Structure formats: structure tokens, C-alpha cells
Coordinates of C-alpha atoms in Angstrom, one line a residue:
X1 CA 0.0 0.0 0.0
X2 CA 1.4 3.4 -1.2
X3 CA 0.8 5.6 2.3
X4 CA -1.0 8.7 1.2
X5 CA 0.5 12.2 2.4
X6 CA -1.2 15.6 2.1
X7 CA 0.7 18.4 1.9
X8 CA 3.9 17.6 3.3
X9 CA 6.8 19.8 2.8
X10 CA 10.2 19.5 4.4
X11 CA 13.5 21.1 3.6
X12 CA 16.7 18.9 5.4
X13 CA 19.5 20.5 5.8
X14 CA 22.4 18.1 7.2
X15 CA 25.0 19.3 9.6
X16 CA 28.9 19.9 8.3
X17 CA 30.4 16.6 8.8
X18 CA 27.1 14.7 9.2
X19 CA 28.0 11.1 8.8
X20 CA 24.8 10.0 10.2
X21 CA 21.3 11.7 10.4
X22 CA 18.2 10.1 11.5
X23 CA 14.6 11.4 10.2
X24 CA 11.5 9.7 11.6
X25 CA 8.0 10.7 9.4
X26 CA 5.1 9.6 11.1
X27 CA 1.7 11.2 9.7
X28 CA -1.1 9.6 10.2
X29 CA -3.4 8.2 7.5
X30 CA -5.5 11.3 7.6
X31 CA -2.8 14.3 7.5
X32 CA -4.2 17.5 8.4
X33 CA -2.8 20.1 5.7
X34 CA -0.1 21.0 8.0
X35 CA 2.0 18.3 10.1
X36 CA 5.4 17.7 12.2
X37 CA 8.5 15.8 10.7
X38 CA 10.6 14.6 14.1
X39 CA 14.6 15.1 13.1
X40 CA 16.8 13.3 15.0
X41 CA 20.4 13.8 14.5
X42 CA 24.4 12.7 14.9
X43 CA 27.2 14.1 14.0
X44 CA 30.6 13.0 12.4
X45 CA 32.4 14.1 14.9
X46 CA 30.5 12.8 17.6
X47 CA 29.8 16.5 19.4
X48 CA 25.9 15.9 18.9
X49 CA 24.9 12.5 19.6
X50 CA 21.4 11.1 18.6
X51 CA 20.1 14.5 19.8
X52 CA 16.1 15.0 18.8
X53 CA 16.3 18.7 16.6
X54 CA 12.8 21.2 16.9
X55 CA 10.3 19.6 15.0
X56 CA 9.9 20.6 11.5
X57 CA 7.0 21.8 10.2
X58 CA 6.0 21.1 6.9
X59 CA 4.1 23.6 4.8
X60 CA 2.8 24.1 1.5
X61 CA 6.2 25.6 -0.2
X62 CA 8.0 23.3 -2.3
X63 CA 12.1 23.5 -1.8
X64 CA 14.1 24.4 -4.0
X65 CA 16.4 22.4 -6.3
X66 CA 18.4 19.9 -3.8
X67 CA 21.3 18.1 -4.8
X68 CA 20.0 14.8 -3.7
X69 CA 16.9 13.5 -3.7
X70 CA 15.1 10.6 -2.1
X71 CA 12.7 8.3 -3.2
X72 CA 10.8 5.1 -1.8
X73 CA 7.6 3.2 -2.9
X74 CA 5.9 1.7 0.5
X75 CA 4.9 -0.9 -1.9
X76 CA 8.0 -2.2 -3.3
X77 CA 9.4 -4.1 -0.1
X78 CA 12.9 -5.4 0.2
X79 CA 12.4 -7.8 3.6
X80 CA 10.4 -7.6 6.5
X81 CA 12.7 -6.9 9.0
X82 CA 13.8 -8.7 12.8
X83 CA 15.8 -5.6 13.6
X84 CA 19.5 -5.0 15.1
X85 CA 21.2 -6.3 18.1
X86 CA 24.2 -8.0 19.5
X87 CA 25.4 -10.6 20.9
X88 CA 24.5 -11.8 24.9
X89 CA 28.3 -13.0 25.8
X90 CA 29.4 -14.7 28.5
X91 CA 31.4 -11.3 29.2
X92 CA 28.7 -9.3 28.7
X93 CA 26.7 -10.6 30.8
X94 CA 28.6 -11.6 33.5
X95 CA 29.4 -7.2 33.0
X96 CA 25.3 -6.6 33.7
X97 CA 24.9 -8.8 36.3
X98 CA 27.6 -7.3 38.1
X99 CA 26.0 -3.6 37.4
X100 CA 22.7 -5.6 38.5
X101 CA 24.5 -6.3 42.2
X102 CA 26.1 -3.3 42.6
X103 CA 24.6 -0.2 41.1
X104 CA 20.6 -1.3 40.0
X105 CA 19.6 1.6 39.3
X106 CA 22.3 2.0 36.8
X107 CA 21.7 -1.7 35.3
X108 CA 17.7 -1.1 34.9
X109 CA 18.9 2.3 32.7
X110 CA 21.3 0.7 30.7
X111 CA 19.0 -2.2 29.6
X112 CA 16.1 0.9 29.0
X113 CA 18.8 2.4 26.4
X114 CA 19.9 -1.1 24.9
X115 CA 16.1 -2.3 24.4
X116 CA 13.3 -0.1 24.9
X117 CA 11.8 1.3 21.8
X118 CA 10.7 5.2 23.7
X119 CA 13.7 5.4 25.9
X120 CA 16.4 3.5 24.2
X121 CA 17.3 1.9 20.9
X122 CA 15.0 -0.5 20.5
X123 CA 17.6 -3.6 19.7
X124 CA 15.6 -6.4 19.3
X125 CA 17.3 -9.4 18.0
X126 CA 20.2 -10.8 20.7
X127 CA 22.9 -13.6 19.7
X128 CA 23.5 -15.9 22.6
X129 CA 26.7 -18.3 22.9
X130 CA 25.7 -21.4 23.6
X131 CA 29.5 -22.7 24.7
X132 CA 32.4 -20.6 26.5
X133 CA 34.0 -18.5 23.7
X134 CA 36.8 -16.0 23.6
X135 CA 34.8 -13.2 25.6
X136 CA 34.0 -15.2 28.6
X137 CA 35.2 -15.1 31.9
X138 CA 39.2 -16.4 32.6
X139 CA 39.0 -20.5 32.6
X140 CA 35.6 -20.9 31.6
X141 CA 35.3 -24.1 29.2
X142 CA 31.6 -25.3 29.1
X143 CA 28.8 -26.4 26.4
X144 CA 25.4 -27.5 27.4
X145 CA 26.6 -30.9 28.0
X146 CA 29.7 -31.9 29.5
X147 CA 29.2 -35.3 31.0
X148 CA 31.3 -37.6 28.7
X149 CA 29.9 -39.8 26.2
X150 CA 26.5 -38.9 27.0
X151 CA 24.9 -40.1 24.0
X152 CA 21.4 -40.6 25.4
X153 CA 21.4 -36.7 26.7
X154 CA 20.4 -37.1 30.0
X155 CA 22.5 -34.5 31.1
X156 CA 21.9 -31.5 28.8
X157 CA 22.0 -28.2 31.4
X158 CA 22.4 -24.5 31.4
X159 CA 26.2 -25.4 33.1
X160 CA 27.6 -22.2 33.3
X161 CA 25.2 -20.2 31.5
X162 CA 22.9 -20.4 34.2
X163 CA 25.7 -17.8 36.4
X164 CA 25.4 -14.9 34.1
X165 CA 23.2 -15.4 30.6
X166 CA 19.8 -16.6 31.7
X167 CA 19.3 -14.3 34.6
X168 CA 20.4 -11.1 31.9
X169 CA 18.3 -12.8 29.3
X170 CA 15.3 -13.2 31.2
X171 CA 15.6 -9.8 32.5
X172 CA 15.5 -8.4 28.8
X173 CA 12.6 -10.4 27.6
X174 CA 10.7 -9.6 30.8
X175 CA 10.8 -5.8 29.7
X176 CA 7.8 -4.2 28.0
X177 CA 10.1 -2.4 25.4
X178 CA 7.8 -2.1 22.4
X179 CA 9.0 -5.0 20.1
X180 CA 9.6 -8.9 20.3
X181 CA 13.2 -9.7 21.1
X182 CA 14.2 -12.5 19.7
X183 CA 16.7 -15.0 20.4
X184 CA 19.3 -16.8 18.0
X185 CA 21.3 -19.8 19.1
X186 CA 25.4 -20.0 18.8
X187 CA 27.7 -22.7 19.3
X188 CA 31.6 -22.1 19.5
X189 CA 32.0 -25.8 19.9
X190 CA 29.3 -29.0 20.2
X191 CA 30.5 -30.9 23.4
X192 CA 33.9 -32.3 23.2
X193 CA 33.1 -35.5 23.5
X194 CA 31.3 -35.3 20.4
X195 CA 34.1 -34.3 18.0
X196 CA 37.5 -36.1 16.5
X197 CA 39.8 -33.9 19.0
X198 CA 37.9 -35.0 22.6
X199 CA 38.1 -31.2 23.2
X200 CA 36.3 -27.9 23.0
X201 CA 39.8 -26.2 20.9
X202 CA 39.7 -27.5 17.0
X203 CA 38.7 -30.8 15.2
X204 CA 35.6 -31.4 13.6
X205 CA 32.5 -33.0 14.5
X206 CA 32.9 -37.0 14.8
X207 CA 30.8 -38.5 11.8
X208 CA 29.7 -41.1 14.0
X209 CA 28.1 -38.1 16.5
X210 CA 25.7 -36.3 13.3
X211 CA 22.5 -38.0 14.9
X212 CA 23.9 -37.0 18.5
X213 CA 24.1 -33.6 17.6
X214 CA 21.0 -33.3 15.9
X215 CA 19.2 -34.3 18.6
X216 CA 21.8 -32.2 21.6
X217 CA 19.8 -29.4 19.6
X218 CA 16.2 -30.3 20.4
X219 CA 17.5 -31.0 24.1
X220 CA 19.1 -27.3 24.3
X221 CA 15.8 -25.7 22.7
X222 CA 13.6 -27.7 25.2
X223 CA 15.5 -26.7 27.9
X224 CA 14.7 -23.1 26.7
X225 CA 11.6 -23.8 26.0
X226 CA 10.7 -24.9 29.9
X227 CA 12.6 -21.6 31.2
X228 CA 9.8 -19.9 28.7
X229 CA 12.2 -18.9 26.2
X230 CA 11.2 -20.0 22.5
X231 CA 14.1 -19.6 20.7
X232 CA 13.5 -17.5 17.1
X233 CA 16.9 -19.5 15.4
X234 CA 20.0 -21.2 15.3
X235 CA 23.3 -21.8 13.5
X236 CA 25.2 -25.4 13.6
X237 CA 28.6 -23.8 14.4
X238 CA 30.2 -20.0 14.5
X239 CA 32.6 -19.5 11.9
X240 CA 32.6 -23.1 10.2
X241 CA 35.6 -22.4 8.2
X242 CA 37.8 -20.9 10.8
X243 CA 39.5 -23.4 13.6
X244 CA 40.8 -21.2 16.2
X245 CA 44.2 -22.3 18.4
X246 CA 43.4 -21.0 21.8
X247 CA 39.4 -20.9 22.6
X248 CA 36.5 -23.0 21.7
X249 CA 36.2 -23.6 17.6
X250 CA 35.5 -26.4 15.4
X251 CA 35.8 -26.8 11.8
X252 CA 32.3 -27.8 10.0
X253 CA 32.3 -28.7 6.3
X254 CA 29.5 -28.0 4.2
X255 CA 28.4 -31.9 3.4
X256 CA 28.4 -32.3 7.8
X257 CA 26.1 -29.3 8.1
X258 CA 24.4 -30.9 5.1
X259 CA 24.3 -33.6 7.1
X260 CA 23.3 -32.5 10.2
X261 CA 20.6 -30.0 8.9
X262 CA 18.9 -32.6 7.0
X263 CA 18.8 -34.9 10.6
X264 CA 17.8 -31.5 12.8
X265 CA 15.1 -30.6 10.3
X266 CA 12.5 -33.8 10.7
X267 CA 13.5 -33.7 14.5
X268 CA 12.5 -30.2 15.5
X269 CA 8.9 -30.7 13.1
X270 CA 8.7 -33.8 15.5
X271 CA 9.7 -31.9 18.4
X272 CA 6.9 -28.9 17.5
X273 CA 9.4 -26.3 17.4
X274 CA 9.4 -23.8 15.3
X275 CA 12.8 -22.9 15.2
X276 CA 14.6 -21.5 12.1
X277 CA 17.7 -23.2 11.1
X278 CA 20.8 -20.4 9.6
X279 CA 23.2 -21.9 7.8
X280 CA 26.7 -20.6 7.5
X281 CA 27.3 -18.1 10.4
X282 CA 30.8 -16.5 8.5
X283 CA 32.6 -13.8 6.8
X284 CA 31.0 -12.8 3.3
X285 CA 33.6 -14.0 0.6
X286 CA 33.2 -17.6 1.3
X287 CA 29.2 -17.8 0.1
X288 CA 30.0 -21.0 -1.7
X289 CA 30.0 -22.3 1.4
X290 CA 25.7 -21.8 1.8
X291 CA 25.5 -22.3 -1.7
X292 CA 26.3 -26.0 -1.6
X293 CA 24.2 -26.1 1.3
X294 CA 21.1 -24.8 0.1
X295 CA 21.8 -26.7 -3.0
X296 CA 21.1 -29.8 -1.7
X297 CA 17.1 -30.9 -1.7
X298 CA 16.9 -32.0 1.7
X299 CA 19.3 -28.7 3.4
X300 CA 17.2 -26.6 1.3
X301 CA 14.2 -27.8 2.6
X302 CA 14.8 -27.5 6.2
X303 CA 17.0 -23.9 6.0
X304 CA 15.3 -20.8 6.3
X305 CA 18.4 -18.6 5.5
X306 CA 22.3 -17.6 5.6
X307 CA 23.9 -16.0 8.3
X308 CA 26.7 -13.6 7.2
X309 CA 30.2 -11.9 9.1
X310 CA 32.4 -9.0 8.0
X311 CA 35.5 -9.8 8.7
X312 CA 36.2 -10.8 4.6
X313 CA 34.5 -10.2 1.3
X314 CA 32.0 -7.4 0.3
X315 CA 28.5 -6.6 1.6
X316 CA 27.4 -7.0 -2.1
X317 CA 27.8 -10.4 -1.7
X318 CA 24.9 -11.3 0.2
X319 CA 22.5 -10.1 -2.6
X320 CA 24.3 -12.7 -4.9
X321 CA 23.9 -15.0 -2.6
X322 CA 19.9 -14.0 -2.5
X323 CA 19.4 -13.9 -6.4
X324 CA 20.2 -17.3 -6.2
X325 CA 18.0 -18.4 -3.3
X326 CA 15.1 -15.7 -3.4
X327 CA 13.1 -17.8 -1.1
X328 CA 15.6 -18.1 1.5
X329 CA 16.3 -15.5 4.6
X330 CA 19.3 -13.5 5.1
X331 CA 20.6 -12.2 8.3
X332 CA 24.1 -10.3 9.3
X333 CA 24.9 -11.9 13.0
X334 CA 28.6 -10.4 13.6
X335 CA 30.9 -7.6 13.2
X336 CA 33.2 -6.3 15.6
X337 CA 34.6 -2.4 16.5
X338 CA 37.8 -2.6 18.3
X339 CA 40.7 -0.4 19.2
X340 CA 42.2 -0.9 15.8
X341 CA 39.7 1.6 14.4
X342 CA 38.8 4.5 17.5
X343 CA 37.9 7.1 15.4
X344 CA 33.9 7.8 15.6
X345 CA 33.6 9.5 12.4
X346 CA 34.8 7.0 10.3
X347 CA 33.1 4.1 11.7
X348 CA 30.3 5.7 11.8
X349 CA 30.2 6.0 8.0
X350 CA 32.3 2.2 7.5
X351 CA 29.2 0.5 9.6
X352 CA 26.8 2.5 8.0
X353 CA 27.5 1.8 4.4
X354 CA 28.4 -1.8 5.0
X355 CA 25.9 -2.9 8.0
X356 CA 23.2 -0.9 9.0
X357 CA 22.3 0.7 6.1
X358 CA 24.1 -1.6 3.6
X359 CA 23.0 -4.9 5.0
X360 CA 19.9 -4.4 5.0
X361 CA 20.0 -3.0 1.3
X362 CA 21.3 -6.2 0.8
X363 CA 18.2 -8.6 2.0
X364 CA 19.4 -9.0 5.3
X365 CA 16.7 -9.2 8.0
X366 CA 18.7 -8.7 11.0
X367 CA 21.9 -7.0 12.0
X368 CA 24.1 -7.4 14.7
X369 CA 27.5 -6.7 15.9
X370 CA 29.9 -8.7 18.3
X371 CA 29.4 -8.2 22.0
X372 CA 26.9 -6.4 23.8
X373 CA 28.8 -4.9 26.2
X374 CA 32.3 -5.3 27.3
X375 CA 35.0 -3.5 30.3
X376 CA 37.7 -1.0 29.8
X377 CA 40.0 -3.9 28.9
X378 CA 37.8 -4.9 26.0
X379 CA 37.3 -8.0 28.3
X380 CA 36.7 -10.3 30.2
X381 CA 38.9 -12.4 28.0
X382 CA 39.4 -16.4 28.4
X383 CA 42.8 -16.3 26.4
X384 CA 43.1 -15.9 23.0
X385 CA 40.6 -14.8 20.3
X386 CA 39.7 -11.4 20.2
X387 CA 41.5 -8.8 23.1
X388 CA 40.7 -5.4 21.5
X389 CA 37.4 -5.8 20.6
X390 CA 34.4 -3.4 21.1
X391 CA 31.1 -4.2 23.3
X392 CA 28.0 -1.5 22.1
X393 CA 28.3 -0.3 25.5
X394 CA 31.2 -0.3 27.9
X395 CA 31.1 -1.0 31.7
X396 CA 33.5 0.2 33.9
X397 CA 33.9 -2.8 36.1
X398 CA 35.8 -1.2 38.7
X399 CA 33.7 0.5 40.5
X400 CA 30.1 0.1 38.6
X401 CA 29.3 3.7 38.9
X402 CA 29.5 4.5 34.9
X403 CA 29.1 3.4 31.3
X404 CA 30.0 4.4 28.0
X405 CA 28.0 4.4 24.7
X406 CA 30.0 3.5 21.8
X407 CA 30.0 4.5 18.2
X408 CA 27.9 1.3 17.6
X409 CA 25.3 2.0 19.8
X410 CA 24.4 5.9 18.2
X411 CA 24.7 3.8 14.9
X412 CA 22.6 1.5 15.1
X413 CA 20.2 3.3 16.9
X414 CA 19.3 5.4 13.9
X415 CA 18.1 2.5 12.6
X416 CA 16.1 0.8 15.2
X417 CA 14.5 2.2 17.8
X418 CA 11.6 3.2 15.3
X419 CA 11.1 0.0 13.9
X420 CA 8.5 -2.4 15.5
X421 CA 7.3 -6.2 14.9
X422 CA 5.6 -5.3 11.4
X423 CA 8.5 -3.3 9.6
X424 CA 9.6 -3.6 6.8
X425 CA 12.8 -2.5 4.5
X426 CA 11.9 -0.5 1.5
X427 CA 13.8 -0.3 -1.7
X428 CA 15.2 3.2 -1.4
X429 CA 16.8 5.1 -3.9
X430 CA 19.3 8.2 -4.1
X431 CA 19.4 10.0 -7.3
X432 CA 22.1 13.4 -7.6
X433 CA 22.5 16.2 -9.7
X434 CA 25.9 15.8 -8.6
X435 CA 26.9 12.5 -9.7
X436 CA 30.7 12.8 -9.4
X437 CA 30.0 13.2 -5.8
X438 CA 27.5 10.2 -4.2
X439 CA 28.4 11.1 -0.7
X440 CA 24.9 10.7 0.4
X441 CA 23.0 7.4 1.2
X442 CA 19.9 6.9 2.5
X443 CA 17.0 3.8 3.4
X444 CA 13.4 4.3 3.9
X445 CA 11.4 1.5 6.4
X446 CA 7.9 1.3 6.7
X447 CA 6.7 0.7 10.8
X448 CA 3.0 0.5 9.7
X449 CA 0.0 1.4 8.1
X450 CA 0.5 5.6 8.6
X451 CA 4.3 5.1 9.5
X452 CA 7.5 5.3 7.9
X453 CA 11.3 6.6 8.6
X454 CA 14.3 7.6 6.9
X455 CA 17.8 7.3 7.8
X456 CA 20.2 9.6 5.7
X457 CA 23.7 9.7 6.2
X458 CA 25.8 12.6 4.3
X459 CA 29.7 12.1 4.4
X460 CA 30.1 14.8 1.5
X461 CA 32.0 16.8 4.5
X462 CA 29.5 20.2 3.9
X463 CA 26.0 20.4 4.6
X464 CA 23.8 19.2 1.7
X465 CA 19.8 19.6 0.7
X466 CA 17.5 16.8 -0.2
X467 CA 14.0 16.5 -1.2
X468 CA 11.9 13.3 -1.1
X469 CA 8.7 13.2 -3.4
X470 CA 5.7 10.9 -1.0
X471 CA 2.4 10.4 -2.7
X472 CA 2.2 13.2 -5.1
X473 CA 4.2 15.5 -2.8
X474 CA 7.8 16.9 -1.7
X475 CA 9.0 16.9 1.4

């Protein structure tokens, strides 16, 4: 349905350096001949942070010429969209419930920011470990079942993700925030005892343990299930083509997640849950990789969609990927800031372009970075993997009396805090009257019947004008 506008006129005039700035439009069905456009805005160089501008009232005089202009058809639909997130660590978490103990009031406000759709940013889509990885706490080493050759899974358990992840995680969903969170399922490594190395560090999964596995997974989903958590999705194994050296990691060829996604299929339709099945879950210049899995008939059947990283390839490779599989899903499930890269302005624009404008451009339903929230010390760390990574939010874990917003967080807050259960991603496009200079991107969502927002980002470096025509008019 084309939403129907009367007599909307805006101007937008983007601040110097404006790497990022977020427009909501919400007019109802039946616009009086004047109405308000909300402005919300941030900055390049991060002196105005998602700061909420006068409204703009929009009147009957049509701008100007304007070097960009925006268009958008509520009709033409890209995906319906799960929304952006992060992941639930071990580290993060065992962060919260330590702001949780010692400064509550503090812990109930940063959850409000993370998750709440008035007050915060709306994520709505969090990535849980479901094994010790590299950001958990100093000599963890767990997966949901640790008694040794167990193959009759009586002894599938929380273990350690009972200390920190389910009280965090059932703190979250118990929030009225405005949206559905939904959960997605991670492994780092199946049990050892299931895999050729007897341990949680390398190998690959045992072919004698495909059945094992597949069913390990309908015990871990129950076991959410009776703790009232249905989970929304899983992947088989993070990062199937990368074996890491000193934290939990396995190597999963395509044929043994063939394999095991055509045993897990028939057994969670047996089980009753509805529970989608990723494949993939890794960087996005390997897409053979899901290509020969949702090439075979039975895979195919049982996958709803790919899960993609960013650590190699190009964004632009996930659309490939989806013109060759239109009826599958994707989703973007990990990217991490670090030290490496401090300054604000430019990854601001780098995670704009590439993830959460740029992913979704690209048919991804979700998008999420790496950890939710990390200290100071870009830990805790359990040795090895990744010691200078970025959490959305930062705890200082010395004292509990402060936290610190990242880039990440302003970023993908643009994006989501205005989207809710029903929206979807519209195809958007930019067109310029400057086209030796396309320094100015932009992606239009529709949040319901008499809603939609805009996200623009200029990086032109000087303050540009854009006009967007909406049923018959000009804003």
C-alpha cells in the first residue's frame, strides 16, 4: 500500500560533517494540511549525539532544487525486518549482572537504552553463545553438555550459562520495550566429547556423533523452552571455516552441516518447534559455502536462511547469494569495532554503508555486531581470540558507577528504535544532480500502516539539501 501524504513539505538540511542523520515521518493516515517531521540527528564528529532537533513543520512551499533526492515506494518491499542487536556473551553478561548487584539503578537504565523502543534503541534481535567462547570469563570451558559420552542426553544443562546469561536474558525479555526480542542460538563448539579432538579447541564433529548432535539441539531448545524462552533460530557452528588455536572452535564442512541440517530438520517438526535453522554463520567472501548447502534438496528444505560476518568479502555479496536463493532469509549476525579503528567519524560511516544501512540493502533481515557490552579492557577475555574488541556499550567494572555508549550504539540506533514487529525495509533510492559526488545514502522502512522513517547519512564533508517526493508531494 502506497501511504497517502497531504501536503507535506520539508527542507533537510544536514549538519557539516554529518556522517549519520536520522529522520523519523510519522503522519497519520489522515494528515491535516499541516504536520510535524521529528529530526533526530548525529554528527561526524560525535559533538551531537542522537540529539532529537525542533520539530519541522512542513508547509505548502516546495524546496528548491536539492542536490540529492530521495525516493521510496511503500509498496515495493525489500524484507520484512527482525531488527538489530548483539550478541549476549558470557562477558557481557557476567558485566550486567555485576551492574545488576552493585549499582541497579544503573543496570535497569542501561537495559532501558539497549532495548526499549521510547527510551532507548530498541535492539531487538540478541545472539546468545551457547558454549564458552573467547569473551568469557578467565577458565571458563563449558557447552550445554559436559558429561562424557552422554549419547542418550540425560545430562543436557544451562552449566555455566545459568551464572550470568539466563538471569540477563530473562531480564530483557521480561521488559515491555515495544517489540519482540528474539533469540538466536550460537555454538563455539558442540561438546567435546562429540568431535574427532575430545576437546572444546579444533577438530571437527565426529561422523559417528551427526545423529547426537542433531538431537543435543532439540534437548538445548527444550530446555529453553521450559525456562519460557522459545528460541526464534540457530546456526550449527560460528565460523565453520575458521578453527581457532586457543578458545573453543571447530571446523564444519559444508556436506556435515548438510548432514546434520537434513537430521535436525525432521526432528524439531517432531519436536513442534518452530525454530529456524541459519546456515553458515561466517565472513561474506566464502558464500560457496551456503550455496552448496542450500543446494542440496533436503538442506534446502529445512534452511530458512544464511547467516553472514564481516571480517572478509563485500557486503554485495549477500545479494548474490539471495538472487540465487530468493526464497531463503538473510541475516548479518557479527561484526566487531575494536581499538584498531577508535575514530567515531569513520566508523560511523564504514558500519553505516556496510551494515546498517548496507546490509539491509542487501536482504538482510537482521543485523548485529559482536558483544553487547564489554569492560575497559575490551574484556573479560578467556585467552586468545579477540583482546581489542568493542562491546556497544562499555562498563567500567571497577567501581560500577558509569558506562560508555559506543560508536555502535548511536549507529545502530538510527536504525532501530523506530522500527516495531511489522516493519519492513523499502527499496530506497538516491538519485544526484551531482553525480561525481555520491556522498549521500539513504534507506526508507515502513513501521506501519500511517508510518515510515528515513535514515540519511551525508559524508560529503559540507552540509547538503535533499528532497523526497511521497504520494504526489515533496518533502
Amino acid at each position: 500500500k502506497t501511504l497517502k501524504y497531504d501536503n507535506i513539505r520539508m527542507k533537510f538540511f544536514s549538519g557539516s560533517k554529518c556522517l549519520a542523520a536520522w529522520i523519523l515521518f510519522e503522519v497519520s493516515a489522515t494528515a491535516a494540511l499541516f504536520d510535524v517531521a521529528q529530526v533526530y540527528y548525529t554528527s561526524g564528529d560525535g559533538s551531537v549525539l542522537f540529539a532529537r532537533l525542533p520539530d519541522v513543520v512542513v508547509n505548502q512551499t516546495v524546496p528548491g532544487p536539492a542536490a540529492f533526492e530521495v525516493t521510496f515506494d511503500t509498496s515495493v518491499v525489500l524484507q520484512a525486518m527482525d531488527g538489530y542487536g548483539a550478541a549476549l556473551t558470557d562477558a557481557a553478561a557476567s558485566l550486567l549482572a555485576g551492574l545488576k548487584l552493585h549499582n541497579a539503578t544503573l543496570y535497569a537504565s542501561v537495559l532501558t537504552s539497549l532495548f526499549d523502543t521510547q527510551a532507548g534503541m530498541g535492539f531487538s534481535v540478541l545472539r546468545v553463545p551457547i558454549s564458552s567462547t573467547d569473551l568469557s570469563p578467565v577458565g571458563w570451558t563449558y557447552t550445554y553438555d559436559d558429561t562424557v559420552d552422554d549419547t542418550q542426553l540425560l545430562h543436557v544443562m544451562f552449566g555455566r550459562a545459568a551464572d550470568y546469561v539466563l538471569p540477563v536474558l530473562a531480564d530483557i525479555l521480561a521488559m515491555k520495550t515495544g517489540r519482540t526480542i528474539k533469540v538466536l542460538l550460537t555454538p563455539w563448539s558442540p561438546p567435546a566429547w562429540m568431535k574427532n579432538t575430545s576437546s572444546l579447541i579444533g577438530g571437527t564433529l565426529d561422523p559417528s556423533m551427526h545423529e547426537v548432535y542433531a538431537s543435543y539441539w532439540v534437548k538445548v531448545l527444550q530446555l529453553f523452552q521450559k525456562v519460557g524462552i522459545d528460541v526464534y533460530a540457530l546456526t550449527l557452528q560460528n565460523e565453520p571455516l575458521f578453527t581457532p588455536g586457543g578458545y573453543p572452535g571447530m571446523f564444519l564442512s559444508a556436506p556435515d552441516a548438510i548432514s546434520v541440517i537434513s537430521l535436525l530438520g525432521p526432528k524439531l517438526a517432531a519436536a513442534g518447534l518452530s525454530t529456524k535453522i541459519l546456515a553458515y554463520d561466517h565472513n561474506w567472501d566464502n558464500a560457496w559455502y551456503p550455496v552448496q548447502v542450500l543446494s542440496d534438496p533436503t538442506a534446502h528444505k529445512y534452511t530458512a536462511g544464511t547467516a553472514f560476518h564481516c571480517y572478509g568479502g563485500n557486503v554485495t555479496d549477500q545479494q548474490q547469494l539471495w538472487s540465487q536463493f530468493p526464497d531463503k532469509e538473510l541475516h548479518f549476525t557479527e561484526c566487531s569495532g575494536g581499538s584498531w579503528s577508535p575514530d567515531f567519524e569513520s566508523n560511523l560511516q564504514w558500519q553505516s554503508h556496510n551494515l546498517f544501512l548496507g546490509a539491509v540493502r542487501q536482504r538482510s533481515k537482521s543485523v548485529l555486531t559482536w558483544s553487547l557490552a564489554l569492560n575497559p579492557q575490551n574484556g573479560p577475555n578467556n585467552g586468545g581470540g579477540c583482546t581489542t574488541c568493542r562491546g556497544v556499550v562499555t562498563i567500567n567494572d571497577t567501581d560500577y558507577a558509569s558506562v560508555h555508549y559506543e560508536v555502535e550504539w548511536y549507529g545502530m540506533g538510527h536504525y532501530s528504535r523506530f522500527l516495531r514487529d511489522s516493519s519492513l525495509a523499502l527499496d530506497t533510492t538516491v538519485n544526484t544532480t551531482q553525480p561525481d559526488c555520491a556522498c549521500l545514502d539513504a534507506l526508507a522502512f515502513s513501521d506501519g500502516p500511517d508510518s515510515v522513517h528515513v535514515v540519511a547519512y551525508n559524508f560529503c564533508g559540507y552540509p547538503q539539501m535533499l528532497k523526497m517526493p511521497i504520494g504526489g508531494q515533496v518533502l
